Amino acid sequence: MLRYLIPLVLFLVLAVFLAIGLTRDPHELKSVLINKPGPAFRLPQLKAADKMISNEDMRGKVWLLNVWASWCVACREEHPWLIKYAESEVVPIYGLNYKDRREDALAWLNELGDPYTVSAVDLDGRVAIDYGVYGAPETYVIDQSGMIRLKHVGPITPDVWSKEILPVVQELNRQGTSK
Amino acid sequence: MTRLRFFAILLICMLASVAMAQVQEEEVPSDDPVIEARLANLSKELRCLQCQNQTLADSPAGLAADLRREIRAQMKAGKSDQEIIAFLTQRYGDFILYKPRVTYTTYLLWFGPFILLLSGLYVLFRYIKQRRDLIPEKPLSADEHRRAEELLASASGKEAT
């Protein structure tokens, strides 16, 4: 009896592990920067090339950093949602325009609307390396003290917004005001 | 029909690649052969995160080129390989390493095969031992053989009477 049972149990254990493995997206990597200070940057603004924007400018508020580019297909997918969420004024969305031509990026915002308070231009992708960006779009939730609290890789959908991003933003805002 | 569809898809892909070009700085190899050799060596052990089954050395992805440029710059600035690996893992995590580190989360990965090998050997050993116990220790000596024969003979003799 046992000699038939042991291989069966081993098989079941293996099958369970593989089944769990199948449900996981290998492209979704846990960021090592969670609960660490967001890397510093100082970059030219997209709409006003002579002005700079730094992460220090956002200190004291909860904000989103959304990595986007006009060449990024999935960014187009999330764009209408970003516009909607920007209009709700729950949290300001700052853009990191990643390895994009300025004229392409501006044309994209003109055509599809601009959800960003400000977009920073990361032409050579150096700041993106500091943030561990490996595929646009990516979205970071950064708290009042400049700490990264959440990272979402891939387009923001209503599901992602209401289940992942919004709860974290609301919790951070609540903590911020109670202090 | 299928051929037509194939060409349509091909055309879309070609158009898409024109429309969605990212800004990519041209990759300039270092003029220092030592740096290029070190880069070739190091980037073989690093994973490209955009196309996860390729190393940083092989990958044509934009991010891989950016990271190679960053590694060259850091080597030029005198950083050691260890410092560069630390720089990358601080940003991208251990996943960027093709050879996983030995930490408590990877013990099973590193030592699991040896545990399997040992338990396999144990099962094999026990099985062989069990089989051996079934076989008589040694053949009968000539004396024992004669005695057995006598016993058999007397038993069959008894039966006959």
Tab-separated table of C-alpha atoms in Angstrom:
chain	number	residue	atom	x	y	z
A	1	MET	CA	0.000	0.000	0.000
A	2	LEU	CA	2.690	2.435	1.138
A	3	ARG	CA	4.797	1.826	-1.943
A	4	TYR	CA	1.987	3.157	-4.107
A	5	LEU	CA	1.095	5.953	-1.730
A	6	ILE	CA	4.554	7.564	-1.547
A	7	PRO	CA	4.915	8.313	-5.275
A	8	LEU	CA	1.339	9.558	-5.315
A	9	VAL	CA	1.997	11.971	-2.447
A	10	LEU	CA	5.247	13.150	-4.069
A	11	PHE	CA	3.408	13.730	-7.321
A	12	LEU	CA	0.678	15.720	-5.594
A	13	VAL	CA	3.203	17.909	-3.755
A	14	LEU	CA	5.019	18.604	-7.027
A	15	ALA	CA	1.743	19.324	-8.820
A	16	VAL	CA	0.683	21.803	-6.137
A	17	PHE	CA	4.016	23.651	-6.348
A	18	LEU	CA	3.856	23.821	-10.122
A	19	ALA	CA	0.233	24.962	-10.016
A	20	ILE	CA	1.166	27.815	-7.676
A	21	GLY	CA	4.030	28.665	-10.011
A	22	LEU	CA	1.661	28.896	-12.965
A	23	THR	CA	-0.523	31.484	-11.279
A	24	ARG	CA	2.385	33.838	-10.729
A	25	ASP	CA	3.491	36.381	-13.288
A	26	PRO	CA	7.272	36.137	-13.685
A	27	HIS	CA	7.326	39.733	-14.893
A	28	GLU	CA	6.012	41.000	-11.621
A	29	LEU	CA	9.036	41.403	-9.420
A	30	LYS	CA	8.855	42.686	-5.913
A	31	SER	CA	10.670	45.976	-5.761
A	32	VAL	CA	13.550	46.121	-3.327
A	33	LEU	CA	12.890	49.829	-2.873
A	34	ILE	CA	9.628	49.437	-0.946
A	35	ASN	CA	9.837	51.388	2.336
A	36	LYS	CA	13.108	52.957	1.232
A	37	PRO	CA	13.618	56.591	0.295
A	38	GLY	CA	12.789	57.284	-3.338
A	39	PRO	CA	16.034	57.914	-5.241
A	40	ALA	CA	16.766	61.601	-5.709
A	41	PHE	CA	16.364	63.134	-9.143
A	42	ARG	CA	16.534	66.553	-10.695
A	43	LEU	CA	15.357	66.622	-14.276
A	44	PRO	CA	14.055	69.101	-16.853
A	45	GLN	CA	10.289	69.412	-17.111
A	46	LEU	CA	8.586	68.161	-20.237
A	47	LYS	CA	6.397	71.166	-20.899
A	48	ALA	CA	8.930	73.742	-19.763
A	49	ALA	CA	12.381	72.503	-20.701
A	50	ASP	CA	14.090	75.401	-18.952
A	51	LYS	CA	12.523	74.479	-15.590
A	52	MET	CA	13.655	71.600	-13.419
A	53	ILE	CA	11.697	69.251	-11.210
A	54	SER	CA	13.144	67.407	-8.243
A	55	ASN	CA	11.690	64.757	-5.954
A	56	GLU	CA	12.280	67.242	-3.130
A	57	ASP	CA	9.592	69.503	-4.637
A	58	MET	CA	6.951	66.928	-3.679
A	59	ARG	CA	8.073	66.510	-0.071
A	60	GLY	CA	5.208	66.761	2.391
A	61	LYS	CA	2.556	65.202	0.193
A	62	VAL	CA	1.624	61.794	-1.085
A	63	TRP	CA	2.230	61.550	-4.819
A	64	LEU	CA	2.387	59.064	-7.652
A	65	LEU	CA	5.312	58.712	-9.989
A	66	ASN	CA	4.156	57.200	-13.264
A	67	VAL	CA	6.817	56.040	-15.724
A	68	TRP	CA	5.510	56.505	-19.256
A	69	ALA	CA	6.550	56.996	-22.858
A	70	SER	CA	4.798	57.661	-26.133
A	71	TRP	CA	6.345	54.487	-27.591
A	72	CYS	CA	4.949	52.344	-24.787
A	73	VAL	CA	1.855	50.453	-25.886
A	74	ALA	CA	0.552	49.598	-22.431
A	75	CYS	CA	0.858	53.275	-21.432
A	76	ARG	CA	-1.808	54.091	-23.997
A	77	GLU	CA	-4.018	51.491	-22.357
A	78	GLU	CA	-3.801	53.052	-18.909
A	79	HIS	CA	-3.890	56.654	-20.092
A	80	PRO	CA	-7.690	57.264	-20.004
A	81	TRP	CA	-7.762	55.875	-16.468
A	82	LEU	CA	-4.925	58.137	-15.390
A	83	ILE	CA	-6.857	61.135	-16.723
A	84	LYS	CA	-9.925	60.046	-14.778
A	85	TYR	CA	-7.964	59.534	-11.553
A	86	ALA	CA	-6.097	62.806	-11.970
A	87	GLU	CA	-9.455	64.584	-12.286
A	88	SER	CA	-10.639	62.975	-9.051
A	89	GLU	CA	-7.784	64.883	-7.336
A	90	VAL	CA	-7.190	62.143	-4.803
A	91	VAL	CA	-3.454	62.223	-5.365
A	92	PRO	CA	-1.260	64.224	-7.743
A	93	ILE	CA	0.318	62.180	-10.528
A	94	TYR	CA	3.794	63.130	-11.658
A	95	GLY	CA	5.157	61.651	-14.844
A	96	LEU	CA	8.591	60.315	-15.623
A	97	ASN	CA	8.825	60.507	-19.379
A	98	TYR	CA	11.138	57.599	-20.086
A	99	LYS	CA	13.518	57.625	-23.055
A	100	ASP	CA	11.115	59.523	-25.229
A	101	ARG	CA	11.491	62.213	-27.876
A	102	ARG	CA	10.175	65.486	-26.508
A	103	GLU	CA	8.041	66.206	-29.585
A	104	ASP	CA	6.543	62.684	-29.483
A	105	ALA	CA	5.763	63.031	-25.788
A	106	LEU	CA	4.161	66.456	-26.195
A	107	ALA	CA	2.118	65.285	-29.195
A	108	TRP	CA	0.862	62.332	-27.151
A	109	LEU	CA	-0.262	64.574	-24.299
A	110	ASN	CA	-1.934	66.963	-26.736
A	111	GLU	CA	-3.781	64.147	-28.400
A	112	LEU	CA	-4.793	62.099	-25.360
A	113	GLY	CA	-4.841	64.675	-22.580
A	114	ASP	CA	-2.385	65.329	-19.787
A	115	PRO	CA	-3.037	63.687	-16.414
A	116	TYR	CA	0.313	64.781	-15.002
A	117	THR	CA	0.874	67.678	-12.645
A	118	VAL	CA	4.371	67.791	-14.110
A	119	SER	CA	6.303	65.327	-16.236
A	120	ALA	CA	10.035	65.013	-15.779
A	121	VAL	CA	12.180	64.111	-18.776
A	122	ASP	CA	14.438	61.107	-18.261
A	123	LEU	CA	15.973	61.006	-21.695
A	124	ASP	CA	18.813	58.554	-21.060
A	125	GLY	CA	16.880	56.435	-18.566
A	126	ARG	CA	19.416	57.025	-15.804
A	127	VAL	CA	16.832	57.984	-13.160
A	128	ALA	CA	14.733	54.997	-14.212
A	129	ILE	CA	17.715	52.757	-13.392
A	130	ASP	CA	17.811	54.257	-9.886
A	131	TYR	CA	14.138	53.425	-9.472
A	132	GLY	CA	14.641	49.888	-10.786
A	133	VAL	CA	12.352	50.448	-13.767
A	134	TYR	CA	12.364	47.476	-16.108
A	135	GLY	CA	9.234	48.006	-18.156
A	136	ALA	CA	6.948	50.967	-18.659
A	137	PRO	CA	4.389	51.716	-17.434
A	138	GLU	CA	5.354	51.558	-13.787
A	139	THR	CA	3.769	53.483	-10.959
A	140	TYR	CA	5.218	54.314	-7.559
A	141	VAL	CA	3.334	55.596	-4.539
A	142	ILE	CA	5.616	57.932	-2.593
A	143	ASP	CA	4.715	59.257	0.845
A	144	GLN	CA	5.109	62.616	2.571
A	145	SER	CA	8.665	61.870	3.683
A	146	GLY	CA	9.742	60.686	0.228
A	147	MET	CA	9.554	56.940	0.956
A	148	ILE	CA	8.405	54.543	-1.746
A	149	ARG	CA	5.360	52.714	-0.386
A	150	LEU	CA	4.126	50.786	-3.390
A	151	LYS	CA	5.240	49.884	-6.844
A	152	HIS	CA	2.939	48.656	-9.557
A	153	VAL	CA	4.362	47.302	-12.803
A	154	GLY	CA	2.063	47.346	-15.795
A	155	PRO	CA	-0.928	49.460	-16.733
A	156	ILE	CA	-3.203	50.862	-14.063
A	157	THR	CA	-6.699	49.461	-14.417
A	158	PRO	CA	-9.746	50.284	-12.273
A	159	ASP	CA	-9.044	47.042	-10.432
A	160	VAL	CA	-5.433	47.962	-9.696
A	161	TRP	CA	-6.469	51.454	-8.711
A	162	SER	CA	-9.201	50.498	-6.265
A	163	LYS	CA	-7.485	47.430	-4.792
A	164	GLU	CA	-3.809	48.381	-4.757
A	165	ILE	CA	-3.124	52.058	-5.162
A	166	LEU	CA	-6.088	53.862	-3.624
A	167	PRO	CA	-6.017	52.023	-0.255
A	168	VAL	CA	-2.315	52.821	0.187
A	169	VAL	CA	-2.798	56.479	-0.781
A	170	GLN	CA	-5.775	56.869	1.555
A	171	GLU	CA	-3.954	55.191	4.429
A	172	LEU	CA	-0.918	57.458	3.939
A	173	ASN	CA	-3.102	60.570	3.760
A	174	ARG	CA	-4.936	59.507	6.912
A	175	GLN	CA	-1.655	58.959	8.780
A	176	GLY	CA	-0.365	62.278	7.476
A	177	THR	CA	-3.303	64.312	8.730
A	178	SER	CA	-3.510	62.587	12.114
A	179	LYS	CA	0.087	63.484	12.916
B	1	MET	CA	-5.833	33.982	-46.708
B	2	THR	CA	-3.414	32.976	-43.969
B	3	ARG	CA	-0.550	34.279	-46.065
B	4	LEU	CA	-2.332	37.585	-46.472
B	5	ARG	CA	-2.894	37.767	-42.764
B	6	PHE	CA	0.764	36.975	-42.131
B	7	PHE	CA	1.852	39.887	-44.309
B	8	ALA	CA	-0.687	42.187	-42.697
B	9	ILE	CA	0.705	41.336	-39.254
B	10	LEU	CA	4.252	41.733	-40.509
B	11	LEU	CA	3.372	45.147	-41.903
B	12	ILE	CA	1.767	46.219	-38.627
B	13	CYS	CA	4.832	45.101	-36.704
B	14	MET	CA	7.113	47.057	-39.021
B	15	LEU	CA	4.970	50.161	-38.767
B	16	ALA	CA	4.779	49.789	-35.013
B	17	SER	CA	8.538	49.641	-34.687
B	18	VAL	CA	8.821	52.877	-36.631
B	19	ALA	CA	6.159	54.662	-34.661
B	20	MET	CA	7.303	53.494	-31.251
B	21	ALA	CA	11.022	53.994	-31.318
B	22	GLN	CA	12.466	54.813	-27.972
B	23	VAL	CA	15.320	57.193	-27.669
B	24	GLN	CA	18.355	54.983	-27.417
B	25	GLU	CA	21.815	56.336	-27.090
B	26	GLU	CA	24.218	54.490	-29.300
B	27	GLU	CA	26.289	52.009	-27.393
B	28	VAL	CA	29.898	53.047	-27.402
B	29	PRO	CA	32.335	50.332	-26.319
B	30	SER	CA	34.988	51.551	-23.931
B	31	ASP	CA	38.411	52.223	-25.441
B	32	ASP	CA	39.872	50.381	-22.463
B	33	PRO	CA	40.079	46.640	-23.320
B	34	VAL	CA	40.263	45.759	-19.626
B	35	ILE	CA	36.870	47.373	-19.007
B	36	GLU	CA	35.349	45.603	-22.013
B	37	ALA	CA	36.705	42.258	-20.801
B	38	ARG	CA	35.384	42.866	-17.290
B	39	LEU	CA	32.014	43.936	-18.689
B	40	ALA	CA	31.797	40.823	-20.889
B	41	ASN	CA	32.551	38.690	-17.869
B	42	LEU	CA	30.202	40.423	-15.468
B	43	SER	CA	27.264	40.865	-17.829
B	44	LYS	CA	27.185	37.113	-18.479
B	45	GLU	CA	26.081	36.639	-14.880
B	46	LEU	CA	23.422	39.326	-14.946
B	47	ARG	CA	19.875	38.981	-16.137
B	48	CYS	CA	18.199	41.375	-18.517
B	49	LEU	CA	14.969	42.276	-16.746
B	50	GLN	CA	13.126	43.168	-19.900
B	51	CYS	CA	13.649	39.804	-21.553
B	52	GLN	CA	14.190	37.589	-18.603
B	53	ASN	CA	15.773	34.604	-20.273
B	54	GLN	CA	18.686	36.537	-21.659
B	55	THR	CA	21.791	37.774	-19.970
B	56	LEU	CA	22.750	41.402	-19.950
B	57	ALA	CA	25.538	40.465	-22.343
B	58	ASP	CA	23.221	39.015	-25.018
B	59	SER	CA	20.194	41.212	-24.738
B	60	PRO	CA	19.373	43.753	-27.428
B	61	ALA	CA	16.806	45.464	-25.172
B	62	GLY	CA	17.168	49.163	-24.507
B	63	LEU	CA	17.371	48.677	-20.765
B	64	ALA	CA	20.227	46.186	-21.168
B	65	ALA	CA	22.171	48.703	-23.272
B	66	ASP	CA	21.548	51.377	-20.632
B	67	LEU	CA	22.766	49.071	-17.892
B	68	ARG	CA	25.871	48.127	-19.862
B	69	ARG	CA	26.589	51.832	-20.325
B	70	GLU	CA	26.121	52.365	-16.600
B	71	ILE	CA	28.454	49.455	-15.781
B	72	ARG	CA	31.128	50.825	-18.147
B	73	ALA	CA	30.861	54.247	-16.532
B	74	GLN	CA	31.184	52.771	-13.061
B	75	MET	CA	34.154	50.622	-14.047
B	76	LYS	CA	35.799	53.687	-15.521
B	77	ALA	CA	35.190	55.440	-12.207
B	78	GLY	CA	37.130	52.645	-10.528
B	79	LYS	CA	34.277	50.628	-9.002
B	80	SER	CA	34.918	46.950	-8.327
B	81	ASP	CA	32.682	44.189	-9.713
B	82	GLN	CA	31.309	43.648	-6.218
B	83	GLU	CA	30.363	47.311	-5.895
B	84	ILE	CA	28.632	47.236	-9.263
B	85	ILE	CA	26.674	44.100	-8.343
B	86	ALA	CA	25.661	45.825	-5.097
B	87	PHE	CA	24.538	48.886	-7.089
B	88	LEU	CA	22.363	46.728	-9.343
B	89	THR	CA	20.833	44.547	-6.643
B	90	GLN	CA	19.938	47.643	-4.606
B	91	ARG	CA	17.792	48.709	-7.538
B	92	TYR	CA	16.591	45.522	-9.180
B	93	GLY	CA	16.898	42.962	-6.398
B	94	ASP	CA	18.638	39.592	-6.433
B	95	PHE	CA	16.604	38.626	-9.483
B	96	ILE	CA	19.137	40.392	-11.678
B	97	LEU	CA	21.720	37.788	-10.662
B	98	TYR	CA	21.651	34.666	-12.805
B	99	LYS	CA	23.449	32.779	-10.084
B	100	PRO	CA	21.249	33.080	-7.006
B	101	ARG	CA	22.903	34.058	-3.770
B	102	VAL	CA	23.044	31.575	-0.907
B	103	THR	CA	20.518	33.006	1.543
B	104	TYR	CA	17.928	31.328	3.728
B	105	THR	CA	15.345	31.717	0.970
B	106	THR	CA	17.535	29.875	-1.515
B	107	TYR	CA	18.820	27.057	0.729
B	108	LEU	CA	16.291	24.653	-0.781
B	109	LEU	CA	17.372	25.668	-4.267
B	110	TRP	CA	21.048	25.199	-3.549
B	111	PHE	CA	20.954	22.140	-1.307
B	112	GLY	CA	17.680	20.483	-2.377
B	113	PRO	CA	19.353	18.413	-5.109
B	114	PHE	CA	21.914	17.061	-2.643
B	115	ILE	CA	19.141	16.157	-0.189
B	116	LEU	CA	17.360	14.327	-3.008
B	117	LEU	CA	20.563	12.547	-3.958
B	118	LEU	CA	21.220	11.465	-0.368
B	119	SER	CA	17.660	10.252	0.180
B	120	GLY	CA	17.832	8.388	-3.136
B	121	LEU	CA	21.044	6.699	-2.039
B	122	TYR	CA	19.452	5.810	1.304
B	123	VAL	CA	16.433	4.207	-0.395
B	124	LEU	CA	18.691	2.331	-2.805
B	125	PHE	CA	20.896	1.095	0.028
B	126	ARG	CA	17.935	-0.131	2.043
B	127	TYR	CA	16.459	-1.873	-0.952
B	128	ILE	CA	19.705	-3.690	-1.709
B	129	LYS	CA	20.097	-4.663	1.923
B	130	GLN	CA	16.568	-6.065	2.040
B	131	ARG	CA	17.222	-8.159	-1.048
B	132	ARG	CA	20.452	-9.449	0.377
B	133	ASP	CA	18.725	-10.590	3.582
B	134	LEU	CA	16.485	-12.829	1.484
B	135	ILE	CA	19.469	-14.736	0.103
B	136	PRO	CA	20.992	-17.363	2.505
B	137	GLU	CA	24.223	-16.250	4.060
B	138	LYS	CA	26.412	-18.989	2.491
B	139	PRO	CA	26.000	-22.355	0.756
B	140	LEU	CA	25.826	-25.513	2.877
B	141	SER	CA	29.112	-27.101	3.830
B	142	ALA	CA	29.814	-30.654	2.618
B	143	ASP	CA	28.995	-31.982	6.088
B	144	GLU	CA	25.650	-30.170	6.236
B	145	HIS	CA	24.865	-31.327	2.747
B	146	ARG	CA	25.415	-34.987	3.714
B	147	ARG	CA	23.217	-34.551	6.793
B	148	ALA	CA	20.428	-32.992	4.790
B	149	GLU	CA	20.621	-35.852	2.337
B	150	GLU	CA	20.429	-38.395	5.166
B	151	LEU	CA	17.387	-36.661	6.640
B	152	LEU	CA	15.640	-36.609	3.306
B	153	ALA	CA	16.485	-40.243	2.692
B	154	SER	CA	15.187	-41.312	6.115
B	155	ALA	CA	12.033	-39.272	5.672
B	156	SER	CA	11.235	-40.816	2.306
B	157	GLY	CA	12.132	-44.243	3.789
B	158	LYS	CA	9.597	-43.719	6.559
B	159	GLU	CA	6.953	-42.736	4.072
B	160	ALA	CA	7.588	-45.847	2.027
B	161	THR	CA	7.006	-48.149	5.010
